[in-house]
Tab-separated table of C-alpha atoms in Angstrom:
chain	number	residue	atom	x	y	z
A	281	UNK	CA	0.000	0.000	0.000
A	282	UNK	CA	1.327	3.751	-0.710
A	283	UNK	CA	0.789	6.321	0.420
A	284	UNK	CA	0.426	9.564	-1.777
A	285	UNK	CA	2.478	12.497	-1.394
A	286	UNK	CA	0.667	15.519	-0.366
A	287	UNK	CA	1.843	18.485	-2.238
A	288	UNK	CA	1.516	22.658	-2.227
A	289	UNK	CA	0.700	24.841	-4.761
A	290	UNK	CA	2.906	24.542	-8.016
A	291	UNK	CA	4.548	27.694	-8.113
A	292	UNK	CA	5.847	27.352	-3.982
A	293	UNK	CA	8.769	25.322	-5.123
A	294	UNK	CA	10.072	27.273	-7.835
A	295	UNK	CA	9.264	30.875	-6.042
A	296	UNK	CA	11.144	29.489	-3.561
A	297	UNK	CA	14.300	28.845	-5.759
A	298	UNK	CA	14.154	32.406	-7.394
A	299	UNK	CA	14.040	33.247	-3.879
A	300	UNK	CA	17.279	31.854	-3.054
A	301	UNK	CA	18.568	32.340	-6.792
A	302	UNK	CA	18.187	36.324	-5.769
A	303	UNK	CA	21.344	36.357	-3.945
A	304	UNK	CA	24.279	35.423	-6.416
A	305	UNK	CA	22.223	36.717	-9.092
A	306	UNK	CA	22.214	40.375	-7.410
A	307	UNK	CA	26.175	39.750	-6.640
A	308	UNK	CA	26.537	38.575	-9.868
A	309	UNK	CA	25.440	41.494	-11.774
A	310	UNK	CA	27.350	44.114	-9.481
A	311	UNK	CA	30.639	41.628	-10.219
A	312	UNK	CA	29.879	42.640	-13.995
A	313	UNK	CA	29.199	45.969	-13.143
A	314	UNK	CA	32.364	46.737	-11.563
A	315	UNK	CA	34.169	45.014	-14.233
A	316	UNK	CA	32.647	46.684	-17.304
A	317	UNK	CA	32.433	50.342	-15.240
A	318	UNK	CA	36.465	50.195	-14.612
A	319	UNK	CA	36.257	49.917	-11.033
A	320	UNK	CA	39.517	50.064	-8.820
A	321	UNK	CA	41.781	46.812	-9.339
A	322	UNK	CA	42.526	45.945	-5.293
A	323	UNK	CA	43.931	42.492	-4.288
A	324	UNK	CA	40.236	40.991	-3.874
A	325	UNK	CA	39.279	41.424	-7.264
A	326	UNK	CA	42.664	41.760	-9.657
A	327	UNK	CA	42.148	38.239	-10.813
A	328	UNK	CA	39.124	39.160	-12.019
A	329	UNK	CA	39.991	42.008	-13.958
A	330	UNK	CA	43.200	40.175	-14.979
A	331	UNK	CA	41.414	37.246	-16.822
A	332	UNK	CA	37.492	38.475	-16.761
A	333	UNK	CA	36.175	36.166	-19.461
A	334	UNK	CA	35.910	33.154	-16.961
A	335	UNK	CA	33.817	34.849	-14.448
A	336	UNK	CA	31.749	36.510	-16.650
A	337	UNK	CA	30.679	33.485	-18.500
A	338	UNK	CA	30.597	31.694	-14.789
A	339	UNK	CA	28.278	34.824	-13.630
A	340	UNK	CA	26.000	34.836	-17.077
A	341	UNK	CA	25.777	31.044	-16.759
A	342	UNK	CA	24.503	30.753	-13.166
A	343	UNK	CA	22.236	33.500	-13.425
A	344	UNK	CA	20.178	31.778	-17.036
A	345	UNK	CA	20.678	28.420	-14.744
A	346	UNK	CA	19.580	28.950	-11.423
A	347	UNK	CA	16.437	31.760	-12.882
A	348	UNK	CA	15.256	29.169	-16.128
A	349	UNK	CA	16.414	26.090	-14.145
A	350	UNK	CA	13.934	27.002	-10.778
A	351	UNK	CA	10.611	26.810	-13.867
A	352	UNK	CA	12.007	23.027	-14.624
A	353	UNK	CA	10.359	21.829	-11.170
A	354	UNK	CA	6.850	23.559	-11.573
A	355	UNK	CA	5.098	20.209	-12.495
A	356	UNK	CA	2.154	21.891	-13.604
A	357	UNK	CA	4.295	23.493	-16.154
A	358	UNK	CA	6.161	20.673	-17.040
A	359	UNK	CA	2.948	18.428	-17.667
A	360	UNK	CA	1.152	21.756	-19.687
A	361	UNK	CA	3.690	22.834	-21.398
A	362	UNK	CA	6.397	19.507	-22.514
A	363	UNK	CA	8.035	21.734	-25.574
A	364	UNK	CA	8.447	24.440	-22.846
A	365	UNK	CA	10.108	22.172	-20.761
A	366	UNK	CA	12.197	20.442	-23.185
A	367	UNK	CA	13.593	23.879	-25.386
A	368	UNK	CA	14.360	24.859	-21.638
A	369	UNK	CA	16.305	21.775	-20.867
A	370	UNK	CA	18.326	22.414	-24.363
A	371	UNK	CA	19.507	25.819	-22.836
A	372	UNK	CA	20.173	24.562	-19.292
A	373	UNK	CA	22.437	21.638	-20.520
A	374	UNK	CA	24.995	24.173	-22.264
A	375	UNK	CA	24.615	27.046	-19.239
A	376	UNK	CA	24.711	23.926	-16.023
A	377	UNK	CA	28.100	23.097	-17.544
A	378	UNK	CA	29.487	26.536	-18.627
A	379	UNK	CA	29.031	26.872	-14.659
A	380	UNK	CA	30.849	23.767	-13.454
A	381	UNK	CA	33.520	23.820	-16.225
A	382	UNK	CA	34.504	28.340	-15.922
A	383	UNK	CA	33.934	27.420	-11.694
A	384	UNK	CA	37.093	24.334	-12.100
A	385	UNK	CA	38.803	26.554	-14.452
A	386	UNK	CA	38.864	29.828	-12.104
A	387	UNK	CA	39.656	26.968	-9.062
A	388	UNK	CA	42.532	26.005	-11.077
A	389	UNK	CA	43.890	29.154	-12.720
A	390	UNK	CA	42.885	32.303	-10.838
A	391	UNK	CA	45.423	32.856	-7.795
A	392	UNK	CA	44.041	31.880	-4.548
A	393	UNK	CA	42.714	34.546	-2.345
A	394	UNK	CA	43.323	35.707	1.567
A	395	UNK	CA	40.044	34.812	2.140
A	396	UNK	CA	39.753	30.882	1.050
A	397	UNK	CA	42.171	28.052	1.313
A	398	UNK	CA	43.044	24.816	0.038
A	399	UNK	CA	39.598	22.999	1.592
A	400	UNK	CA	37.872	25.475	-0.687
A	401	UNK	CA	39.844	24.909	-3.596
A	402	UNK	CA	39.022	21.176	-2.886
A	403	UNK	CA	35.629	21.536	-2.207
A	404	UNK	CA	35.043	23.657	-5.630
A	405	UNK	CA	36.683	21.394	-7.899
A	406	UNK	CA	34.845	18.256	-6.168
A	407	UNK	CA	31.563	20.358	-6.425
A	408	UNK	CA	31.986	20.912	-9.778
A	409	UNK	CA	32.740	18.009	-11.370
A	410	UNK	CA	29.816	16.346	-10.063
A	411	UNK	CA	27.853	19.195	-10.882
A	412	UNK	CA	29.069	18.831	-14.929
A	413	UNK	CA	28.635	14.815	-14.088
A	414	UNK	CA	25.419	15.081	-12.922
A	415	UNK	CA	24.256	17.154	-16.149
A	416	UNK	CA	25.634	14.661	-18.765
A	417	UNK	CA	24.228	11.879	-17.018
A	418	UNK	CA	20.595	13.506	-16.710
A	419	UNK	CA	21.415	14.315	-20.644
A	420	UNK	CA	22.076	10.619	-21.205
A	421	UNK	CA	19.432	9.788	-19.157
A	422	UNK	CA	16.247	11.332	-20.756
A	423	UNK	CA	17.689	10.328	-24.297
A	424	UNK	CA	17.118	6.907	-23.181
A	425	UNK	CA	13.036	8.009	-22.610
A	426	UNK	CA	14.580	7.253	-18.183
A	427	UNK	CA	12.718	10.082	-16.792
A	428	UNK	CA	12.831	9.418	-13.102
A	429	UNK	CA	16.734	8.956	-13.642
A	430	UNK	CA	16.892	12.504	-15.649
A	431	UNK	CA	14.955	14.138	-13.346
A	432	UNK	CA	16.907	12.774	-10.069
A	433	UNK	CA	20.715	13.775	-11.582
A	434	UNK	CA	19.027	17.255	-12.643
A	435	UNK	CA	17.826	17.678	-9.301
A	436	UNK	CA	21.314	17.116	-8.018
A	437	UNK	CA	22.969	19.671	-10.511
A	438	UNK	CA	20.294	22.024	-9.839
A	439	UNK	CA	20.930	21.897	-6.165
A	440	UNK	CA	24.666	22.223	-6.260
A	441	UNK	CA	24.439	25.317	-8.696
A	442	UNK	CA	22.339	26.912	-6.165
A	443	UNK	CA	25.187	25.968	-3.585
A	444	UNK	CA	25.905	30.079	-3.361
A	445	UNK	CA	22.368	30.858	-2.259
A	446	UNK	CA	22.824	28.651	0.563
A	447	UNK	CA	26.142	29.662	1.595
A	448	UNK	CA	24.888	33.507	2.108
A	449	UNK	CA	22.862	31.806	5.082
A	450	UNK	CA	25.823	29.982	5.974
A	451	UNK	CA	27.934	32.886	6.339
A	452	UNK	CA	25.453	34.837	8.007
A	453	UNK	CA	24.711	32.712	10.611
A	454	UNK	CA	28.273	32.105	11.246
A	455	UNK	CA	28.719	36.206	11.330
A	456	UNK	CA	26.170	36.898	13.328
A	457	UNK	CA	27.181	34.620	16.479
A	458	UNK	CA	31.029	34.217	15.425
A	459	UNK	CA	32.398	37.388	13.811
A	460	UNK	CA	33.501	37.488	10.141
A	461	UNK	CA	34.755	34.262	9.539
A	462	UNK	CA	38.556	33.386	8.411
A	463	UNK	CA	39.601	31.050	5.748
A	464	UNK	CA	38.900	28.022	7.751
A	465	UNK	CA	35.753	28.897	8.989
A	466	UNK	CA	34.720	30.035	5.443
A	467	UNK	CA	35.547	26.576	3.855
A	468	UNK	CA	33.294	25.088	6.118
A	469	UNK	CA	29.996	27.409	5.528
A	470	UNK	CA	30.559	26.854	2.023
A	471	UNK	CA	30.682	22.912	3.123
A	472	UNK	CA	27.194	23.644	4.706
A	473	UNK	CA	25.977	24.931	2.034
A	474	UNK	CA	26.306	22.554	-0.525
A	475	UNK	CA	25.693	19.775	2.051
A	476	UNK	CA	22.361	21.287	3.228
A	477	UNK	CA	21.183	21.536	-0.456
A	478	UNK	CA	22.330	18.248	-1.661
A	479	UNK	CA	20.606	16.138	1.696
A	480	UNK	CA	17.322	18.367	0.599
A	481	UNK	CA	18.026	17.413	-3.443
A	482	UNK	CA	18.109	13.158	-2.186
A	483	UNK	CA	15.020	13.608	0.223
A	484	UNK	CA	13.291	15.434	-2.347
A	485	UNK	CA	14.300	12.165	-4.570
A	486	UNK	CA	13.523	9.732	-2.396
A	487	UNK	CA	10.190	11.115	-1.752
A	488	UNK	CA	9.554	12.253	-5.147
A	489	UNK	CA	8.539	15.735	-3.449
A	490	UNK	CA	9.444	17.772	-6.781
């Protein structure tokens, strides 16, 4: 005997990942900003004006990912509208992975900052190669007609993209009871960040919630 899953309105799930997508969006654009308006070079951002073409296709990326990504898991939509949902997942594949891919470059080429250490690096380059993993396999996945299996590796991706959302909680929390957190203490809010969303991504498999 099963029992069925009681769900909430459509839209609650993806308002509630534009929601969270608001944050490195908003940071996002004023990263552009600065570097199209010729702000000052200091030792925080000179890698970025150095090399900009990674982060700016890293910032362009997650912004079309998390915003177009967050209408994938309205289920009305995706039952209504099937084209939608499929010309979407055409633009998502190429953005999910210009993410993961510019995120391993910049962890690998961009000089590492005050504020992060090694852990970090670690974590980013573990973070996103699973992220680009998870993508191709959804890809492989739904051209095999396996939609359960697409839709559980998206899910995945999805929920490590949004991994900067997360962490702004992270890092506030740990600010507001701990002070502004060194390098050490940073690598592990960004831990909890990414670990929070991916236990939420498996229950939300497991239960078929989304």
């Amino acid at each position: 005997m099963t029992t069925a899953v009681r769900r909430g309105p459509d839209w609650l799930v993806p308002a509630g990942l534009l929601a969270l997508a608001a944050i490195p969006v908003i940071a996002g654009a004023f990263r552009v900003g600065t570097l199209a308006g010729g702000a000052e070079v200091t030792p925080d951002n000179a890698r970025f004006h150095d090399m900009p073409v990674p982060v700016v296709v890293h910032i362009v990326g997650a912004t079309l990912y998390s915003i177009l990504g967050a209408f994938q898991f309205h289920p009305g939509l995706r039952r209504r509208r099937p084209r939608w949902h499929r010309l979407a997942g055409r633009v998502l594949v190429p953005a999910g992975l210009a993410v993961a891919l510019s995120g391993i470059w910049m962890t690998l080429f961009y000089p590492l900052p005050d504020s992060d250490n090694t852990f970090t690096n670690a974590q980013r380059l573990v973070v996103g190669g699973v992220m680009a993993g998870a993508i191709v396999a959804g890809f492989a996945a739904i051209r095999r007609r396996d939609v359960r299996t697409h839709r559980a590796w998206m899910i995945r991706a999805y929920a490590l993209a949004m991994g900067a959302g997360t962490q702004a909680f992270t890092h506030g929390f740990y600010t507001a009871f701990a002070g502004t957190p060194d390098a050490d203490a940073r690598a592990w809010c960004m831990f909890a960040g990414w670990f929070v969303n991916i236990v939420v991504a498996e229950l939300s498999i497991k239960r078929r919630l989304i």
